[in-house]
Amino acid sequence: TPMMLHSSILMILLILSCCCIDVVRSQQQLGVAIGNGNNAAADVVRREYYEYNPPGAQRYWQRQAGPFGGVIPGIVLTIAASALQWYNEGRAVRNAKMLANAKQQVVELDPAAPIDPENDGRLIHFSGDVMTEGGLVDPEHGLVRPHALQLTSMTEAYQWKEQRIESKRRVSETETKVVVEYRYNKEWTRRHIESNGFQSTGHYNPYPRYRLGQTTMTVEDARISNGLRLRPDLVNQICNPPFTVAISQNPSLKKNQYKSPVVLGTGEDLSYNDDAVILSSNKLYFSERKRPPELVALDLDYGSQPQIIKIPPAKNHMHVVRSMPRPEVGDVRVSWSEVTAPSDGVSILAQQQDGELVPWSHGDKGHNIYSMFPGSLNAESMISELVGKNKFVTRLLRFGGWVGSFIGLNLVLSCIPALLKMVPFGIGNVLEPLAHIATSGIALGASFGLSGAVISAAWLRFRPLLAAGLAAVSGAGFLGPLYYARWKRSPEVKEMDAKLHAHEHEG
């Protein structure tokens, strides 16, 4: 009937209006801009909105995976951790054999003797000086460092940076109030920050004129005193030693010990015919705007009050100041650091081949010796350092494999607490934490057992004699008391056993 039709239409419109109200309320946003008075654009943008959360809502992955969502990832992680432990034991054995052979085959080189072709293919040990003929040149800025083994340039830009801070507060059973603040600060950064995605349109970062970040160059012509050439990857071991040198007992093996900032003096190292280039505190600044002859700068010798510093004319038309004037967004600065040859020389273990040093391996291409340490160390000390490194890495990977096994088994057993949580009448909320504790304990014990079994099996594969010895000792520990009790019995016990046997035969 027409009345029923009108009623239906009104009901549909009422439902749609309620839905629209919920959608609008769930997406309601309030934007607030707060300025500091010095900038044209606001330095803080605040937005507020409400999220609708249905009762009992779950995350997407929880709805899709269910209580068994962690089983497959747990199995994969457990298998991967066991494979890591198996590989680690084989790697440790191969490295140990290689280092043992290195002690027997290493050849000592005389730093003053010329290159001997008969040593090609042999593991050699050398202690002496390393040098370079041409040094390094920064092609972008023309900086020449004739004695540097490695030269690193750091280019930064002064830019706006957006920081997002979000806080949530539940205001009802179905609604959550979300407050998001976007704060804007000017900082020196090592990468370009794209400002098109900023929430505030008043903060613009121009594209820098130079590539930002760190650029490292290593010499190609490094040689030791007898003329053998060093590859850049060997030279880098002085400049950037691996993290495992921290376990070394040699106090000279410190990261960045030989890296120092490049002192530019008064600008004679560089040449720019540009009024926008300023040299200050060993950093080169490129401004987006030409500076006036008098710059307002902060002179650290006179407290915190801005001082007027007159730029003296320089031969290369570069302004030199003690402290940099207030930077502007878009300014770029460059600084350099270099690594020179250690004054106490270097020590090298590598293979001599055709006038250069290359990695040495003893039949296994995946494991080699190719090391250079600062200071004067004999071959035995260097090999001891490598043995210590091998032991450290072995223990670290064993621990990592055990942690992976524990996490994997915990994920496999996570289905038990998830299933118990489904028990109705609030019982599941009580059983779930108890099940978590129980499954964690089971996973802890099982991970120890699994790791021990994998390592034992690996030892049977890679260390059969040692594994057999350990098995004999373990078996003696278990069976020894039984045999002792059997053969070291008292006469009374033996007589009682004989009577029992006789009684059994009579029966």
Short mmCIF file of C-alpha atoms in Angstrom, two decimals:
data_model
loop_
_atom_site.label_atom_id
_atom_site.label_comp_id
_atom_site.label_asym_id
_atom_site.label_seq_id
_atom_site.Cartn_x
_atom_site.Cartn_y
_atom_site.Cartn_z
CA THR A 1 0.00 0.00 0.00
CA PRO A 2 1.17 3.61 -0.42
CA MET A 3 1.43 4.07 3.34
CA MET A 4 3.62 1.01 3.71
CA LEU A 5 5.78 2.23 0.83
CA HIS A 6 6.22 5.63 2.47
CA SER A 7 7.06 3.95 5.77
CA SER A 8 9.68 1.78 4.09
CA ILE A 9 11.24 4.78 2.37
CA LEU A 10 11.34 6.71 5.65
CA MET A 11 12.94 3.72 7.39
CA ILE A 12 15.63 3.42 4.69
CA LEU A 13 16.34 7.15 4.86
CA LEU A 14 16.60 6.96 8.64
CA ILE A 15 19.08 4.06 8.45
CA LEU A 16 21.15 5.85 5.80
CA SER A 17 21.23 9.03 7.84
CA CYS A 18 22.44 7.11 10.92
CA CYS A 19 25.16 5.46 8.83
CA CYS A 20 26.23 8.79 7.42
CA ILE A 21 26.40 10.26 10.91
CA ASP A 22 28.59 7.34 12.04
CA VAL A 23 30.86 7.67 9.00
CA VAL A 24 31.17 11.42 9.43
CA ARG A 25 31.83 10.99 13.13
CA SER A 26 34.41 8.28 12.51
CA GLN A 27 36.27 10.49 10.04
CA GLN A 28 35.69 13.79 11.82
CA GLN A 29 38.87 15.83 11.82
CA LEU A 30 39.81 19.04 13.55
CA GLY A 31 42.89 20.82 12.27
CA VAL A 32 44.71 23.34 14.44
CA ALA A 33 47.79 25.24 13.30
CA ILE A 34 50.12 26.74 15.90
CA GLY A 35 52.85 29.14 14.91
CA ASN A 36 55.86 30.39 16.83
CA GLY A 37 55.58 33.97 15.64
CA ASN A 38 58.81 33.93 13.61
CA ASN A 39 57.75 31.78 10.66
CA ALA A 40 55.15 32.47 8.04
CA ALA A 41 53.91 28.89 8.26
CA ALA A 42 52.84 27.07 11.40
CA ASP A 43 55.47 24.92 13.10
CA VAL A 44 52.82 22.66 14.65
CA VAL A 45 49.75 21.26 12.94
CA ARG A 46 47.26 19.37 15.11
CA ARG A 47 44.49 17.13 13.83
CA GLU A 48 41.82 15.29 15.82
CA TYR A 49 39.38 12.64 14.67
CA TYR A 50 37.40 9.69 15.99
CA GLU A 51 37.70 6.04 15.01
CA TYR A 52 34.82 3.62 15.21
CA ASN A 53 35.76 0.27 16.76
CA PRO A 54 33.01 -2.38 16.78
CA PRO A 55 32.88 -4.47 19.98
CA GLY A 56 35.06 -7.57 19.75
CA ALA A 57 36.83 -6.30 16.62
CA GLN A 58 40.04 -8.05 15.62
CA ARG A 59 42.86 -7.11 13.38
CA TYR A 60 42.75 -8.24 9.77
CA TRP A 61 45.48 -10.85 10.15
CA GLN A 62 43.78 -12.21 13.29
CA ARG A 63 40.50 -12.67 11.42
CA GLN A 64 42.23 -14.35 8.51
CA ALA A 65 44.71 -16.57 10.35
CA GLY A 66 42.66 -17.63 13.35
CA PRO A 67 44.20 -19.46 16.32
CA PHE A 68 46.54 -21.47 14.06
CA GLY A 69 48.12 -18.44 12.39
CA GLY A 70 51.48 -18.90 14.11
CA VAL A 71 51.92 -22.61 13.39
CA ILE A 72 53.34 -22.40 9.87
CA PRO A 73 55.64 -19.40 10.57
CA GLY A 74 56.82 -21.19 13.70
CA ILE A 75 57.67 -24.37 11.81
CA VAL A 76 59.55 -22.38 9.15
CA LEU A 77 61.49 -20.42 11.79
CA THR A 78 62.38 -23.58 13.73
CA ILE A 79 63.68 -25.30 10.60
CA ALA A 80 65.68 -22.21 9.62
CA ALA A 81 67.21 -21.96 13.11
CA SER A 82 68.20 -25.64 13.04
CA ALA A 83 69.75 -25.19 9.59
CA LEU A 84 71.71 -22.20 10.91
CA GLN A 85 73.09 -24.27 13.77
CA TRP A 86 74.06 -27.10 11.41
CA TYR A 87 75.83 -24.67 9.06
CA ASN A 88 77.54 -22.96 11.99
CA GLU A 89 79.16 -26.17 13.24
CA GLY A 90 80.49 -27.00 9.78
CA ARG A 91 81.77 -23.44 9.32
CA ALA A 92 83.53 -23.52 12.68
CA VAL A 93 85.29 -26.83 11.90
CA ARG A 94 86.43 -25.70 8.44
CA ASN A 95 87.77 -22.42 9.79
CA ALA A 96 89.58 -24.18 12.63
CA LYS A 97 91.26 -26.59 10.19
CA MET A 98 92.21 -23.74 7.88
CA LEU A 99 93.80 -21.74 10.72
CA ALA A 100 95.68 -24.82 11.93
CA ASN A 101 97.12 -25.29 8.43
CA ALA A 102 97.94 -21.58 8.26
CA LYS A 103 100.22 -21.89 11.29
CA GLN A 104 102.24 -24.55 9.50
CA GLN A 105 102.39 -22.97 6.03
CA VAL A 106 102.82 -19.23 6.68
CA VAL A 107 105.95 -17.60 5.20
CA GLU A 108 107.60 -14.56 6.79
CA LEU A 109 108.52 -11.71 4.42
CA ASP A 110 111.43 -9.38 4.93
CA PRO A 111 110.13 -5.77 4.57
CA ALA A 112 113.39 -4.69 2.92
CA ALA A 113 113.64 -7.61 0.47
CA PRO A 114 112.23 -7.31 -3.08
CA ILE A 115 109.30 -9.34 -4.32
CA ASP A 116 110.13 -13.05 -4.60
CA PRO A 117 108.08 -14.81 -7.33
CA GLU A 118 108.65 -18.15 -5.61
CA ASN A 119 106.20 -17.07 -2.88
CA ASP A 120 103.31 -16.83 -5.35
CA GLY A 121 100.42 -18.95 -4.09
CA ARG A 122 101.74 -19.06 -0.52
CA LEU A 123 100.34 -17.54 2.64
CA ILE A 124 102.67 -14.73 3.64
CA HIS A 125 103.01 -12.62 6.78
CA PHE A 126 104.29 -9.04 6.56
CA SER A 127 104.87 -6.33 9.14
CA GLY A 128 105.91 -2.90 7.95
CA ASP A 129 104.73 0.37 6.39
CA VAL A 130 101.99 0.94 3.84
CA MET A 131 102.17 3.89 1.46
CA THR A 132 100.45 5.53 -1.48
CA GLU A 133 101.90 7.57 -4.32
CA GLY A 134 98.95 9.61 -5.54
CA GLY A 135 96.67 9.83 -2.52
CA LEU A 136 93.03 10.76 -3.11
CA VAL A 137 91.16 13.62 -4.77
CA ASP A 138 87.52 14.57 -4.23
CA PRO A 139 86.39 15.09 -7.84
CA GLU A 140 83.33 17.11 -6.87
CA HIS A 141 85.15 19.80 -4.88
CA GLY A 142 88.77 19.33 -5.95
CA LEU A 143 90.09 18.54 -2.48
CA VAL A 144 93.52 16.84 -2.69
CA ARG A 145 94.84 14.64 0.13
CA PRO A 146 98.20 13.20 -0.98
CA HIS A 147 98.70 10.83 2.00
CA ALA A 148 95.16 9.57 2.54
CA LEU A 149 94.37 5.87 2.22
CA GLN A 150 90.66 6.61 2.47
CA LEU A 151 88.74 9.88 2.08
CA THR A 152 85.15 10.32 3.21
CA SER A 153 82.98 13.32 2.40
CA MET A 154 79.77 14.11 4.27
CA THR A 155 77.27 16.38 2.52
CA GLU A 156 74.29 17.72 4.49
CA ALA A 157 71.44 20.11 3.73
CA TYR A 158 69.55 22.44 6.05
CA GLN A 159 65.92 21.42 5.64
CA TRP A 160 62.52 21.33 7.22
CA LYS A 161 61.80 18.02 8.97
CA GLU A 162 58.31 16.80 9.83
CA GLN A 163 57.75 14.81 13.02
CA ARG A 164 54.48 12.93 13.48
CA ILE A 165 53.22 12.32 17.03
CA GLU A 166 50.05 10.27 17.46
CA SER A 167 48.08 9.54 20.63
CA LYS A 168 44.88 7.53 21.07
CA ARG A 169 42.32 7.60 23.86
CA ARG A 170 39.21 5.44 24.05
CA VAL A 171 36.20 7.64 24.84
CA SER A 172 33.53 4.92 24.67
CA GLU A 173 33.13 1.23 23.95
CA THR A 174 32.94 1.91 20.22
CA GLU A 175 34.93 5.13 19.72
CA THR A 176 38.57 6.14 20.03
CA LYS A 177 39.78 9.72 19.89
CA VAL A 178 42.95 10.11 17.84
CA VAL A 179 45.14 13.22 18.12
CA VAL A 180 47.93 13.66 15.59
CA GLU A 181 50.48 16.46 15.82
CA TYR A 182 52.86 17.38 13.03
CA ARG A 183 55.87 19.35 14.27
CA TYR A 184 58.29 21.14 11.95
CA ASN A 185 61.91 21.86 12.78
CA LYS A 186 64.92 22.91 10.73
CA GLU A 187 67.85 20.49 10.89
CA TRP A 188 71.01 19.49 9.05
CA THR A 189 70.18 16.16 7.40
CA ARG A 190 72.11 13.66 5.26
CA ARG A 191 69.29 12.96 2.82
CA HIS A 192 66.82 15.07 0.91
CA ILE A 193 63.44 15.39 2.63
CA GLU A 194 60.58 15.63 0.15
CA SER A 195 58.29 18.42 1.39
CA ASN A 196 55.41 17.82 -1.02
CA GLY A 197 53.89 15.35 1.42
CA PHE A 198 53.99 17.69 4.42
CA GLN A 199 50.70 18.42 6.17
CA SER A 200 51.61 22.10 6.25
CA THR A 201 52.06 23.75 2.85
CA GLY A 202 54.29 26.53 4.19
CA HIS A 203 57.41 24.40 4.64
CA TYR A 204 59.30 23.87 1.38
CA ASN A 205 62.65 22.13 0.92
CA PRO A 206 64.43 23.01 -2.34
CA TYR A 207 66.30 20.21 -4.07
CA PRO A 208 69.99 20.44 -3.03
CA ARG A 209 72.65 21.31 -5.58
CA TYR A 210 74.91 18.44 -4.43
CA ARG A 211 74.22 14.80 -3.71
CA LEU A 212 73.63 14.37 -0.01
CA GLY A 213 75.02 11.64 2.21
CA GLN A 214 78.37 10.00 2.71
CA THR A 215 80.80 9.21 -0.09
CA THR A 216 83.90 7.10 0.56
CA MET A 217 86.92 6.71 -1.68
CA THR A 218 89.81 4.26 -1.17
CA VAL A 219 93.20 4.38 -2.87
CA GLU A 220 93.94 1.96 -5.70
CA ASP A 221 97.74 2.22 -5.55
CA ALA A 222 98.47 1.30 -1.93
CA ARG A 223 101.64 -0.77 -1.54
CA ILE A 224 103.78 -2.17 1.23
CA SER A 225 107.47 -1.39 1.50
CA ASN A 226 108.64 -4.30 -0.70
CA GLY A 227 106.30 -3.25 -3.54
CA LEU A 228 103.38 -5.68 -3.19
CA ARG A 229 100.09 -4.01 -4.11
CA LEU A 230 97.16 -3.88 -1.67
CA ARG A 231 93.62 -4.10 -2.97
CA PRO A 232 91.07 -1.52 -1.70
CA ASP A 233 89.10 -4.20 0.19
CA LEU A 234 92.24 -5.02 2.20
CA VAL A 235 92.96 -1.35 2.89
CA ASN A 236 89.39 -0.92 4.14
CA GLN A 237 90.12 -3.28 7.01
CA ILE A 238 92.15 -0.51 8.64
CA CYS A 239 89.56 2.14 7.88
CA ASN A 240 86.46 0.12 8.80
CA PRO A 241 87.35 -2.95 10.88
CA PRO A 242 84.57 -5.51 11.35
CA PHE A 243 82.56 -5.59 14.56
CA THR A 244 84.22 -8.82 15.66
CA VAL A 245 87.51 -7.04 16.34
CA ALA A 246 85.90 -5.93 19.61
CA ILE A 247 86.71 -9.38 21.01
CA SER A 248 90.37 -8.98 20.18
CA GLN A 249 92.93 -8.60 22.95
CA ASN A 250 94.96 -6.24 20.79
CA PRO A 251 94.26 -2.70 22.08
CA SER A 252 95.15 -1.11 18.73
CA LEU A 253 92.12 -2.61 16.99
CA LYS A 254 89.70 0.25 17.61
CA LYS A 255 87.09 1.36 15.09
CA ASN A 256 87.85 4.74 13.48
CA GLN A 257 91.06 5.06 15.50
CA TYR A 258 92.95 6.22 12.42
CA LYS A 259 90.14 8.36 10.98
CA SER A 260 90.51 12.10 11.56
CA PRO A 261 88.75 15.21 10.24
CA VAL A 262 90.40 17.06 7.38
CA VAL A 263 91.70 20.45 8.48
CA LEU A 264 91.13 22.90 5.63
CA GLY A 265 93.13 25.79 7.06
CA THR A 266 92.08 29.11 5.53
CA GLY A 267 90.67 27.81 2.30
CA GLU A 268 93.84 27.30 0.33
CA ASP A 269 92.89 23.66 -0.16
CA LEU A 270 89.85 24.61 -2.23
CA SER A 271 89.06 27.24 -4.81
CA TYR A 272 85.61 28.70 -5.51
CA ASN A 273 84.83 31.96 -7.25
CA ASP A 274 81.41 32.33 -5.68
CA ASP A 275 80.17 34.83 -3.11
CA ALA A 276 77.79 32.21 -1.71
CA VAL A 277 80.61 29.87 -0.55
CA ILE A 278 81.75 30.15 3.06
CA LEU A 279 84.44 28.18 4.91
CA SER A 280 83.92 27.78 8.64
CA SER A 281 85.20 25.23 11.20
CA ASN A 282 86.56 22.86 8.52
CA LYS A 283 83.17 22.77 6.80
CA LEU A 284 82.31 24.22 3.41
CA TYR A 285 78.93 25.97 3.20
CA PHE A 286 76.96 26.67 0.03
CA SER A 287 74.15 29.15 0.49
CA GLU A 288 71.05 29.53 -1.62
CA ARG A 289 71.49 33.30 -1.39
CA LYS A 290 74.54 35.49 -1.83
CA ARG A 291 75.79 36.77 1.50
CA PRO A 292 76.36 40.50 2.02
CA PRO A 293 79.90 41.69 2.72
CA GLU A 294 79.04 41.84 6.42
CA LEU A 295 77.55 38.66 7.88
CA VAL A 296 75.65 38.35 11.13
CA ALA A 297 77.21 35.33 12.85
CA LEU A 298 77.41 33.84 16.30
CA ASP A 299 80.95 34.33 17.56
CA LEU A 300 81.55 31.73 20.23
CA ASP A 301 84.29 33.85 21.83
CA TYR A 302 81.84 36.59 22.77
CA GLY A 303 78.99 34.66 24.36
CA SER A 304 75.56 34.21 22.84
CA GLN A 305 75.09 37.72 21.38
CA PRO A 306 75.22 37.91 17.55
CA GLN A 307 78.38 39.65 16.37
CA ILE A 308 79.04 41.45 13.09
CA ILE A 309 81.97 39.74 11.34
CA LYS A 310 83.49 41.43 8.31
CA ILE A 311 84.56 38.92 5.71
CA PRO A 312 88.18 39.53 4.70
CA PRO A 313 88.90 39.27 0.98
CA ALA A 314 90.52 35.97 0.00
CA LYS A 315 92.66 35.16 -2.99
CA ASN A 316 90.31 32.44 -4.09
CA HIS A 317 87.20 34.59 -3.46
CA MET A 318 86.09 32.34 -0.60
CA HIS A 319 84.71 33.81 2.60
CA VAL A 320 86.34 32.42 5.75
CA VAL A 321 84.68 32.91 9.14
CA ARG A 322 85.22 31.44 12.57
CA SER A 323 81.55 30.54 13.01
CA MET A 324 78.91 30.03 10.38
CA PRO A 325 76.15 32.65 10.07
CA ARG A 326 72.61 31.55 10.72
CA PRO A 327 71.84 28.96 8.03
CA GLU A 328 68.80 29.16 5.80
CA VAL A 329 66.66 26.35 4.42
CA GLY A 330 68.40 25.00 1.33
CA ASP A 331 71.96 25.66 2.50
CA VAL A 332 74.43 22.80 2.00
CA ARG A 333 77.57 22.00 3.96
CA VAL A 334 80.39 19.56 3.25
CA SER A 335 83.00 18.14 5.60
CA TRP A 336 85.73 15.55 5.10
CA SER A 337 87.54 12.91 7.13
CA GLU A 338 90.53 10.82 6.10
CA VAL A 339 92.44 7.72 7.11
CA THR A 340 96.21 7.81 6.84
CA ALA A 341 98.73 5.02 7.27
CA PRO A 342 99.32 4.04 10.92
CA SER A 343 102.58 5.42 12.24
CA ASP A 344 103.46 2.05 13.77
CA GLY A 345 102.90 0.19 10.49
CA VAL A 346 100.58 -2.68 9.63
CA SER A 347 100.58 -6.48 9.81
CA ILE A 348 99.17 -8.57 6.97
CA LEU A 349 98.19 -12.21 6.42
CA ALA A 350 97.30 -12.91 2.79
CA GLN A 351 98.38 -14.82 -0.31
CA GLN A 352 101.01 -13.39 -2.64
CA GLN A 353 100.00 -13.66 -6.28
CA ASP A 354 101.45 -11.82 -9.31
CA GLY A 355 102.72 -8.81 -7.39
CA GLU A 356 99.66 -8.26 -5.19
CA LEU A 357 97.99 -9.68 -2.09
CA VAL A 358 94.83 -11.77 -2.48
CA PRO A 359 92.76 -14.04 -0.15
CA TRP A 360 94.39 -17.35 0.83
CA SER A 361 92.31 -20.51 1.16
CA HIS A 362 93.26 -24.09 1.94
CA GLY A 363 91.12 -26.04 -0.54
CA ASP A 364 87.86 -24.39 0.57
CA LYS A 365 86.92 -21.33 -1.46
CA GLY A 366 84.23 -20.28 1.00
CA HIS A 367 86.73 -19.77 3.84
CA ASN A 368 89.91 -17.76 3.49
CA ILE A 369 92.48 -15.66 5.32
CA TYR A 370 92.75 -12.05 4.17
CA SER A 371 93.52 -9.78 7.10
CA MET A 372 95.38 -6.57 7.85
CA PHE A 373 95.74 -5.22 11.39
CA PRO A 374 97.31 -1.93 12.45
CA GLY A 375 100.53 -2.25 14.44
CA SER A 376 103.33 -4.76 14.45
CA LEU A 377 102.04 -8.30 15.13
CA ASN A 378 103.75 -11.59 14.41
CA ALA A 379 102.01 -14.35 12.49
CA GLU A 380 101.17 -16.37 15.60
CA SER A 381 99.44 -13.38 17.23
CA MET A 382 97.42 -12.63 14.10
CA ILE A 383 96.28 -16.25 13.76
CA SER A 384 95.35 -16.25 17.45
CA GLU A 385 93.21 -13.16 16.78
CA LEU A 386 91.46 -15.00 13.96
CA VAL A 387 90.92 -18.07 16.15
CA GLY A 388 89.29 -15.87 18.79
CA LYS A 389 87.08 -14.30 16.14
CA ASN A 390 86.03 -17.76 14.89
CA LYS A 391 85.08 -18.87 18.42
CA PHE A 392 83.13 -15.69 19.05
CA VAL A 393 81.12 -16.01 15.84
CA THR A 394 80.48 -19.71 16.56
CA ARG A 395 79.04 -18.96 20.00
CA LEU A 396 77.03 -16.05 18.65
CA LEU A 397 75.42 -18.17 15.92
CA ARG A 398 74.73 -20.99 18.38
CA PHE A 399 72.89 -18.56 20.62
CA GLY A 400 71.03 -17.08 17.64
CA GLY A 401 69.97 -20.54 16.52
CA TRP A 402 68.67 -21.38 19.99
CA VAL A 403 66.70 -18.10 20.16
CA GLY A 404 65.19 -18.83 16.74
CA SER A 405 64.20 -22.33 17.87
CA PHE A 406 62.60 -20.98 21.04
CA ILE A 407 60.58 -18.34 19.18
CA GLY A 408 59.57 -20.83 16.47
CA LEU A 409 58.37 -23.46 18.95
CA ASN A 410 56.54 -20.77 20.90
CA LEU A 411 54.70 -19.77 17.73
CA VAL A 412 53.81 -23.40 17.00
CA LEU A 413 52.33 -23.80 20.49
CA SER A 414 50.55 -20.41 20.38
CA CYS A 415 47.44 -22.15 19.06
CA ILE A 416 46.81 -23.69 22.50
CA PRO A 417 46.26 -20.38 24.38
CA ALA A 418 44.26 -19.07 21.41
CA LEU A 419 41.93 -22.08 21.54
CA LEU A 420 41.54 -21.91 25.32
CA LYS A 421 40.59 -18.25 25.06
CA MET A 422 37.45 -19.32 23.19
CA VAL A 423 36.08 -21.10 26.26
CA PRO A 424 32.86 -19.24 27.19
CA PHE A 425 31.64 -17.68 30.45
CA GLY A 426 34.95 -15.84 31.02
CA ILE A 427 36.84 -19.04 31.72
CA GLY A 428 38.97 -18.53 28.61
CA ASN A 429 40.30 -15.21 29.95
CA VAL A 430 41.64 -17.11 32.97
CA LEU A 431 43.03 -20.08 31.07
CA GLU A 432 44.80 -18.05 28.34
CA PRO A 433 47.61 -16.47 30.46
CA LEU A 434 48.19 -19.77 32.26
CA ALA A 435 48.48 -21.54 28.90
CA HIS A 436 50.95 -18.89 27.71
CA ILE A 437 53.19 -19.58 30.70
CA ALA A 438 52.95 -23.34 30.20
CA THR A 439 53.64 -23.26 26.46
CA SER A 440 56.57 -20.87 26.98
CA GLY A 441 58.10 -23.30 29.47
CA ILE A 442 57.57 -26.21 27.08
CA ALA A 443 59.10 -24.23 24.20
CA LEU A 444 62.09 -23.29 26.39
CA GLY A 445 62.85 -26.88 27.29
CA ALA A 446 62.17 -28.20 23.80
CA SER A 447 64.41 -25.54 22.23
CA PHE A 448 67.33 -26.60 24.44
CA GLY A 449 66.74 -30.23 23.50
CA LEU A 450 66.37 -29.49 19.80
CA SER A 451 69.49 -27.30 19.70
CA GLY A 452 71.49 -29.95 21.53
CA ALA A 453 70.29 -32.65 19.17
CA VAL A 454 71.15 -30.61 16.06
CA ILE A 455 74.60 -29.69 17.37
CA SER A 456 75.26 -33.31 18.36
CA ALA A 457 74.24 -34.53 14.92
CA ALA A 458 76.44 -31.88 13.32
CA TRP A 459 79.36 -33.00 15.43
CA LEU A 460 78.84 -36.58 14.26
CA ARG A 461 79.08 -35.21 10.72
CA PHE A 462 81.93 -32.71 11.11
CA ARG A 463 83.73 -33.91 14.28
CA PRO A 464 83.19 -37.68 14.44
CA LEU A 465 86.11 -38.48 16.76
CA LEU A 466 85.23 -35.76 19.24
CA ALA A 467 81.56 -36.75 19.11
CA ALA A 468 82.47 -40.40 19.76
CA GLY A 469 84.60 -39.39 22.73
CA LEU A 470 81.81 -37.25 24.18
CA ALA A 471 79.33 -40.09 23.65
CA ALA A 472 81.67 -42.48 25.48
CA VAL A 473 82.03 -40.08 28.40
CA SER A 474 78.28 -39.47 28.54
CA GLY A 475 77.55 -43.20 28.35
CA ALA A 476 80.02 -43.88 31.14
CA GLY A 477 78.32 -41.25 33.24
CA PHE A 478 74.93 -42.91 32.80
CA LEU A 479 75.93 -46.62 32.84
CA GLY A 480 78.91 -46.46 35.17
CA PRO A 481 76.91 -46.48 38.40
CA LEU A 482 74.87 -49.49 37.17
CA TYR A 483 77.96 -51.55 36.38
CA TYR A 484 79.60 -50.51 39.63
CA ALA A 485 76.55 -51.59 41.58
CA ARG A 486 76.51 -54.87 39.66
CA TRP A 487 80.15 -55.94 40.10
CA LYS A 488 81.01 -54.31 43.42
CA ARG A 489 78.28 -55.93 45.50
CA SER A 490 78.85 -57.18 49.00
CA PRO A 491 79.02 -60.99 49.75
CA GLU A 492 75.67 -60.81 51.54
CA VAL A 493 73.97 -59.33 48.47
CA LYS A 494 75.58 -61.95 46.18
CA GLU A 495 74.37 -64.74 48.48
CA MET A 496 70.88 -63.29 48.48
CA ASP A 497 70.88 -63.10 44.66
CA ALA A 498 71.98 -66.75 44.44
CA LYS A 499 69.16 -67.86 46.74
CA LEU A 500 66.63 -65.89 44.65
CA HIS A 501 67.87 -67.48 41.41
CA ALA A 502 67.73 -70.96 42.96
CA HIS A 503 64.22 -70.33 44.19
CA GLU A 504 63.14 -69.22 40.71
CA HIS A 505 64.56 -72.41 39.17
CA GLU A 506 62.79 -74.59 41.74
CA GLY A 507 59.53 -72.78 41.02
#
